[in-house]
PDB file of C-alpha atoms in Angstrom:
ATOM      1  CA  UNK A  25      -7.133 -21.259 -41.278  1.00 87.00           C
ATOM      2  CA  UNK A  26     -10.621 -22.591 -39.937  1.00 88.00           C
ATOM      3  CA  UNK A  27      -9.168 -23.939 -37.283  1.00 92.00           C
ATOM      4  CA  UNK A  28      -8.019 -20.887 -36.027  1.00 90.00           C
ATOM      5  CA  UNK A  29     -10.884 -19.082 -36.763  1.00 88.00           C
ATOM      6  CA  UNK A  30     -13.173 -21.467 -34.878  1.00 91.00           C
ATOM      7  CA  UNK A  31     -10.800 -21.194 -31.860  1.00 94.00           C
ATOM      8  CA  UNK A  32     -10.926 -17.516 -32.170  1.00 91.00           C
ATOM      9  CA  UNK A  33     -14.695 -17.781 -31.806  1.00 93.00           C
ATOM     10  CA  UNK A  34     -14.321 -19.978 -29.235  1.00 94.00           C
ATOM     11  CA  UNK A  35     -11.982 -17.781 -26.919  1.00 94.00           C
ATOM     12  CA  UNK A  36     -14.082 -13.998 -28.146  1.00 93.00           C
ATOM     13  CA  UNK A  37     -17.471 -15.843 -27.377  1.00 95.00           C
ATOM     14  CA  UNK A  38     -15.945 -17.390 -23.719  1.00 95.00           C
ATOM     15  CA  UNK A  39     -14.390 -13.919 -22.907  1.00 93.00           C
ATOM     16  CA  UNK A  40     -17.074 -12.063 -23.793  1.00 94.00           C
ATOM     17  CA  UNK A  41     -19.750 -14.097 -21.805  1.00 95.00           C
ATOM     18  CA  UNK A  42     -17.187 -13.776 -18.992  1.00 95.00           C
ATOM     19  CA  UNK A  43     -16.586  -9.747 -19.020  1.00 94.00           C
ATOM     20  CA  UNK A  44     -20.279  -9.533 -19.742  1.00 96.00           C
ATOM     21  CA  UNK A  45     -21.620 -11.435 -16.124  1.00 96.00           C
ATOM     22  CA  UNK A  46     -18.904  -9.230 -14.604  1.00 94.00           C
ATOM     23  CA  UNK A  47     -19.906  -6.174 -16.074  1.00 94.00           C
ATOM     24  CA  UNK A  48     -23.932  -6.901 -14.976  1.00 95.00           C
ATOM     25  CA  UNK A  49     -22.523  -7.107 -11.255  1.00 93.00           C
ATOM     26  CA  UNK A  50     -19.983  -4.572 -11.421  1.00 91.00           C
ATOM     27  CA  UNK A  51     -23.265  -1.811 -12.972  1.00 93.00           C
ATOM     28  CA  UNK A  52     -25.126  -1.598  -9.764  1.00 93.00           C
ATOM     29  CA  UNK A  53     -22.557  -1.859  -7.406  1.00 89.00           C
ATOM     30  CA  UNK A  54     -20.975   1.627  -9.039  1.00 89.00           C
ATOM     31  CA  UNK A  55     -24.711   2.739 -10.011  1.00 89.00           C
ATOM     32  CA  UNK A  56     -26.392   1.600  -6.380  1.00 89.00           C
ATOM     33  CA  UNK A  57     -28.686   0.099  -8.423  1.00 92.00           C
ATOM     34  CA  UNK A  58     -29.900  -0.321 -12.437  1.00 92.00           C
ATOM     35  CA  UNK A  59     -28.892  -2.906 -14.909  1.00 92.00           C
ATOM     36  CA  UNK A  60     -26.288  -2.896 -17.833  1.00 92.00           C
ATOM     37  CA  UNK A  61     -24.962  -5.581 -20.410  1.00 94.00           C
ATOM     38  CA  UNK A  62     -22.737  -6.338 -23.677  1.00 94.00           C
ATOM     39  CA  UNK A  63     -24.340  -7.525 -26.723  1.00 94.00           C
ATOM     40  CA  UNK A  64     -22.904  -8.576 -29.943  1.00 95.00           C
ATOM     41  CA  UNK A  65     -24.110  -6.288 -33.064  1.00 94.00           C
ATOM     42  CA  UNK A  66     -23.901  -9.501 -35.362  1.00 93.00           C
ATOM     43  CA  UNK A  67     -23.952 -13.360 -36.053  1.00 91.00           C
ATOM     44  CA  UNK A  68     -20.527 -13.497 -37.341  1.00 91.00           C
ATOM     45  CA  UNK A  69     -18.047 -13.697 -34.570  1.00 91.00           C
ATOM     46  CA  UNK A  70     -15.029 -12.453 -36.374  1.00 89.00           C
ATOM     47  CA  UNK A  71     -16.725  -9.308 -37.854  1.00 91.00           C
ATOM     48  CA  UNK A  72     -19.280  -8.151 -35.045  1.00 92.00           C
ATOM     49  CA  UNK A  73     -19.029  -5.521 -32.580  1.00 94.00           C
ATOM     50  CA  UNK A  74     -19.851  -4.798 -29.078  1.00 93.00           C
ATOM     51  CA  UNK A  75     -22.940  -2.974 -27.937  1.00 91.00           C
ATOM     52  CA  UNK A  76     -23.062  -1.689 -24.343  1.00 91.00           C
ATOM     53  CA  UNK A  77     -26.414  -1.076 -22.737  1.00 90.00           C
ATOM     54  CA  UNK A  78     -27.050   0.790 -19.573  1.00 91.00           C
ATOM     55  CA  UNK A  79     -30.049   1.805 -17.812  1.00 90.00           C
ATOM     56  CA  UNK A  80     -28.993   3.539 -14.608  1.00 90.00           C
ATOM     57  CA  UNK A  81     -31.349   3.526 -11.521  1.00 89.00           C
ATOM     58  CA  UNK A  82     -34.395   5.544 -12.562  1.00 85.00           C
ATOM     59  CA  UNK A  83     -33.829   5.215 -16.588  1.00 83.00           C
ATOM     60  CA  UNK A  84     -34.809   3.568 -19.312  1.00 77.00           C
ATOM     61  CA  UNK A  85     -32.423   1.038 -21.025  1.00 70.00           C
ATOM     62  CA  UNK A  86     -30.549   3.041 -23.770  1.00 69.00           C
ATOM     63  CA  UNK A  87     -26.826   2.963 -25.021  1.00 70.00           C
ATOM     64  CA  UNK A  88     -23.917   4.365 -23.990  1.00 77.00           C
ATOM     65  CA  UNK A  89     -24.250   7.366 -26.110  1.00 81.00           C
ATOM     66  CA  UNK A  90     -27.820   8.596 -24.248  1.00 82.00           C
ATOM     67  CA  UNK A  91     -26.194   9.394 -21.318  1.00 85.00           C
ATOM     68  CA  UNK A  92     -24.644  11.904 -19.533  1.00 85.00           C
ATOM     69  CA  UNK A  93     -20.627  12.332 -19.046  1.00 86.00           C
ATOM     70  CA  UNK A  94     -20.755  11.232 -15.914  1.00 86.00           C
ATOM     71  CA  UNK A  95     -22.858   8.320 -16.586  1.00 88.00           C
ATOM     72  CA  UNK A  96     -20.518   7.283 -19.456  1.00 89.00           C
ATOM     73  CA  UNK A  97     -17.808   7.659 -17.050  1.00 90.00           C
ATOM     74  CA  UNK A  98     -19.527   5.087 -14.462  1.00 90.00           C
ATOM     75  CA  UNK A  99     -20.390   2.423 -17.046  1.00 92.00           C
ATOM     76  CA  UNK A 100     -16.637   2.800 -18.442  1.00 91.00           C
ATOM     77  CA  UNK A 101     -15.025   2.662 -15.480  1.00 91.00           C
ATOM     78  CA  UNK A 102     -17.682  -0.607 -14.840  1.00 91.00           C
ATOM     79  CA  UNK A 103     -16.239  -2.882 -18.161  1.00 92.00           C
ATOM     80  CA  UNK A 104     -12.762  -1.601 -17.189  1.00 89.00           C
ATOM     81  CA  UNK A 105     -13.130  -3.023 -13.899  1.00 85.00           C
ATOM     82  CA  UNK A 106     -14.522  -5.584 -15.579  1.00 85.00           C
ATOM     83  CA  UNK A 107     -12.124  -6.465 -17.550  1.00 87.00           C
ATOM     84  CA  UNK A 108      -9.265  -6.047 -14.619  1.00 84.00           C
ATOM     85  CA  UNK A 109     -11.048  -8.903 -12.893  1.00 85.00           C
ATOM     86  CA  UNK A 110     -11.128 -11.098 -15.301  1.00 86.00           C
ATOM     87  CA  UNK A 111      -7.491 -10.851 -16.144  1.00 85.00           C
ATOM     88  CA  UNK A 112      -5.526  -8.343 -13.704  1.00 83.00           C
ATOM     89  CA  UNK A 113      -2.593  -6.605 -14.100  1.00 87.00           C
ATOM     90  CA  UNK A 114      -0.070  -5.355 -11.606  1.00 90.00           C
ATOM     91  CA  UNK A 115      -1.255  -1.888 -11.869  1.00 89.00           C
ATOM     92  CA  UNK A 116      -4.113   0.044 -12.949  1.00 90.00           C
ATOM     93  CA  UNK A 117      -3.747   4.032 -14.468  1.00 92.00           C
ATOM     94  CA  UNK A 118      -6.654   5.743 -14.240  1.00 93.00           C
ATOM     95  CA  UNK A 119      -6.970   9.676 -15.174  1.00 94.00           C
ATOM     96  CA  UNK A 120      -9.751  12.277 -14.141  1.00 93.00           C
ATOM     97  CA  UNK A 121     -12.249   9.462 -14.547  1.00 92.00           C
ATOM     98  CA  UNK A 122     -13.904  10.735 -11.230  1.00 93.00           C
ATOM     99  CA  UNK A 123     -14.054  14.541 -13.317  1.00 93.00           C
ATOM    100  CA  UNK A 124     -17.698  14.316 -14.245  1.00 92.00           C
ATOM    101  CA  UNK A 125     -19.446  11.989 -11.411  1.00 91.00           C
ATOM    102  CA  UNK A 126     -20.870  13.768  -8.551  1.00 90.00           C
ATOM    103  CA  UNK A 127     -20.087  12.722  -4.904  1.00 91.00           C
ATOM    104  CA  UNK A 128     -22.161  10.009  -4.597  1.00 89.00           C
ATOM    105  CA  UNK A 129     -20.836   8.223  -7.739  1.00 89.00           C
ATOM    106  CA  UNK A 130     -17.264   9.018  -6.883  1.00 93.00           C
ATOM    107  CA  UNK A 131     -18.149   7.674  -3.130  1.00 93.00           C
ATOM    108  CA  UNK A 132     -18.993   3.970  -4.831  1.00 91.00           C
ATOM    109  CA  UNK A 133     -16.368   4.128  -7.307  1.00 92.00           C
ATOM    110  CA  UNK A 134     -13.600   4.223  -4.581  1.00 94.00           C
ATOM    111  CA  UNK A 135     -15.408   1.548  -2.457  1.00 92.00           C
ATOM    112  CA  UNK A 136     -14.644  -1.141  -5.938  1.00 90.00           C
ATOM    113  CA  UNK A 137     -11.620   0.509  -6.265  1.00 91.00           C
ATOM    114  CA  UNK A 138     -10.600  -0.055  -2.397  1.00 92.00           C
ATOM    115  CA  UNK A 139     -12.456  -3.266  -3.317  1.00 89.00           C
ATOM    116  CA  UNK A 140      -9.918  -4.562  -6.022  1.00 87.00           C
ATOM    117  CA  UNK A 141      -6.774  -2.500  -4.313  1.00 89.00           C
ATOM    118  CA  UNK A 142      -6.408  -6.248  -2.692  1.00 87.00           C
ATOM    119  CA  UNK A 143      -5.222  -7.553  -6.208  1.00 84.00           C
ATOM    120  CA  UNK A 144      -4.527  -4.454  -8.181  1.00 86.00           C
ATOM    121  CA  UNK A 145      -2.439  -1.023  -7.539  1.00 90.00           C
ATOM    122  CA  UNK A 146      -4.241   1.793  -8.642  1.00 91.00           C
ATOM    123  CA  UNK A 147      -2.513   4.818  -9.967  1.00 92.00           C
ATOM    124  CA  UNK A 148      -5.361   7.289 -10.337  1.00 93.00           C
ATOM    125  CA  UNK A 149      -4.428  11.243 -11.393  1.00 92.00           C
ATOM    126  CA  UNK A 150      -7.488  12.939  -9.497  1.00 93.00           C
ATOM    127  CA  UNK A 151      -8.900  16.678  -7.998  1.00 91.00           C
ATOM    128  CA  UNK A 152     -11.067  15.068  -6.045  1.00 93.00           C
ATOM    129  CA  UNK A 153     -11.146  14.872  -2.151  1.00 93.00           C
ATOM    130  CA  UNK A 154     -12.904  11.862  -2.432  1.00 94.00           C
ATOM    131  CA  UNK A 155     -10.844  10.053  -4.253  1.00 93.00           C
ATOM    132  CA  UNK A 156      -7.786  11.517  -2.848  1.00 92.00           C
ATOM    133  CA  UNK A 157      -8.640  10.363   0.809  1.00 91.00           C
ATOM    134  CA  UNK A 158      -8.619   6.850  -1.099  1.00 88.00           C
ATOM    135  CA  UNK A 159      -4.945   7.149  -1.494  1.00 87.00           C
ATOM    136  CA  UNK A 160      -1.953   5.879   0.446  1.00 86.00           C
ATOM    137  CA  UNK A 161      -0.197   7.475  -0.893  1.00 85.00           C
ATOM    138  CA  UNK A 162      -0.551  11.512  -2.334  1.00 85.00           C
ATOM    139  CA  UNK A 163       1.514  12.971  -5.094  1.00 85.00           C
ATOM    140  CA  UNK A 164       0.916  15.884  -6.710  1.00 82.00           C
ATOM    141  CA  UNK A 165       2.490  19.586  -7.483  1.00 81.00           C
ATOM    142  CA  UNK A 166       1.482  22.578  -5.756  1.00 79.00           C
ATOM    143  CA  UNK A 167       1.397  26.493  -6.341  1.00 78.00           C
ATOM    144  CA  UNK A 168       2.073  28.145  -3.413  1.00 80.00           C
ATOM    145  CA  UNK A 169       2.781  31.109  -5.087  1.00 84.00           C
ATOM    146  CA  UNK A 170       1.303  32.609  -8.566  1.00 87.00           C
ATOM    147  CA  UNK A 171       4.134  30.624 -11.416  1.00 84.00           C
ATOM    148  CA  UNK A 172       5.864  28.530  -9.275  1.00 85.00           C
ATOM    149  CA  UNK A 173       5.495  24.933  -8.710  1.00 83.00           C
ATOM    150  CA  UNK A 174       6.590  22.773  -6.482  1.00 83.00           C
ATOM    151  CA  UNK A 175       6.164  18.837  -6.268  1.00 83.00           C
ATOM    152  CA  UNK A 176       4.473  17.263  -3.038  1.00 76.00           C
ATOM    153  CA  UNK A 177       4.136  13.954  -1.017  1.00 75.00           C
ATOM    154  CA  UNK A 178       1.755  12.557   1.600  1.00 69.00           C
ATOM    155  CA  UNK A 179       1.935   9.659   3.179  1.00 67.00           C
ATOM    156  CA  UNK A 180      -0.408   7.564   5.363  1.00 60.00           C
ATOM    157  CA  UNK A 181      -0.048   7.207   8.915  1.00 47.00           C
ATOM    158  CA  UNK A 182      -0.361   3.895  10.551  1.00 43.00           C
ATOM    159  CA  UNK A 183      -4.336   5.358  11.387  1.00 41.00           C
ATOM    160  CA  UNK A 184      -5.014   6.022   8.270  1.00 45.00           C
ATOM    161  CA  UNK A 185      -4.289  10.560   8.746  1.00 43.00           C
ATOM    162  CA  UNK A 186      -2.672  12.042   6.049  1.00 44.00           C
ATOM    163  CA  UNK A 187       0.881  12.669   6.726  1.00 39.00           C
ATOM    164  CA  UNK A 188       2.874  15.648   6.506  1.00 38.00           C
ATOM    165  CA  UNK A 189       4.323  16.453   3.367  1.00 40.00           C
ATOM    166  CA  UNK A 190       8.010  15.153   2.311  1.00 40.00           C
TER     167      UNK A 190
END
């Protein structure tokens, strides 16, 4: 049993240091600027928790919980990111995360998304322009009239203009 708690130390303490240096560069690049990190609540690495500290530009350091929605939303979608780089997956589902961060925000999240689109596919369920002119490909449902939908598809064109719809 102490064997496999020490090794369970061992890989926690190694993954965290590793999501945490990734998290610290993945902050400002989302932010254009500021400074965030993990840090462990406690001594004891099989019982402590996870802290996460942000200080966007032009704030003070503070937790996650002294921000607003769409500064939680930024520093989520940073250790999320995070954590996709430092062990990816073949696809990524993301929903409304872009909802509360204004047009600049939402402009730098889909440059690391576009970013990491080179090792991960991102499904992302958006209203946003921004994020929609992000896409390859569109799905989505329409109303066209008042109670009736109707499902619709854009594709890209080889320069990059939205498609007509299928």
């Amino acid at each position: 049993m102490r064997k496999l708690d020490n090794e369970t130390q061992e890989r926690f303490k190694t993954t965290f240091d590793k999501v945490n240096e990734i998290f610290k560069a993945r902050f400002p690049q989302l932010f254009g600027g500021g400074e965030a990190y993990l840090e462990l609540t406690g001594d004891d690495l099989l019982e402590t928790g996870v802290r996460v500290m942000a200080r966007p530009p032009g704030k003070r350091n503070s937790s996650i919980q002294m921000l607003s929605g769409g500064e939680k939303a930024m520093v989520a979608v940073a250790l999320l990111l995070g954590l996709f780089q430092l062990n990816p997956a073949p696809f990524c589902l993301m929903d409304e995360v872009d909802a509360p961060m204004d047009d600049a925000n939402v402009g730098r999240f889909c440059e690391v998304v576009r970013e990491m689109a080179q090792n991960v596919q991102f499904i992302i369920i958006t209203h946003n322009k921004i994020t929609m002119e992000l896409a390859e490909h569109l799905h989505g449902v329409t109303m066209q009239e008042p109670g009736v939908s109707a499902p619709g598809q854009r594709g890209r064109t080889a320069g990059g203009a939205a498609g007509r719809p299928k």
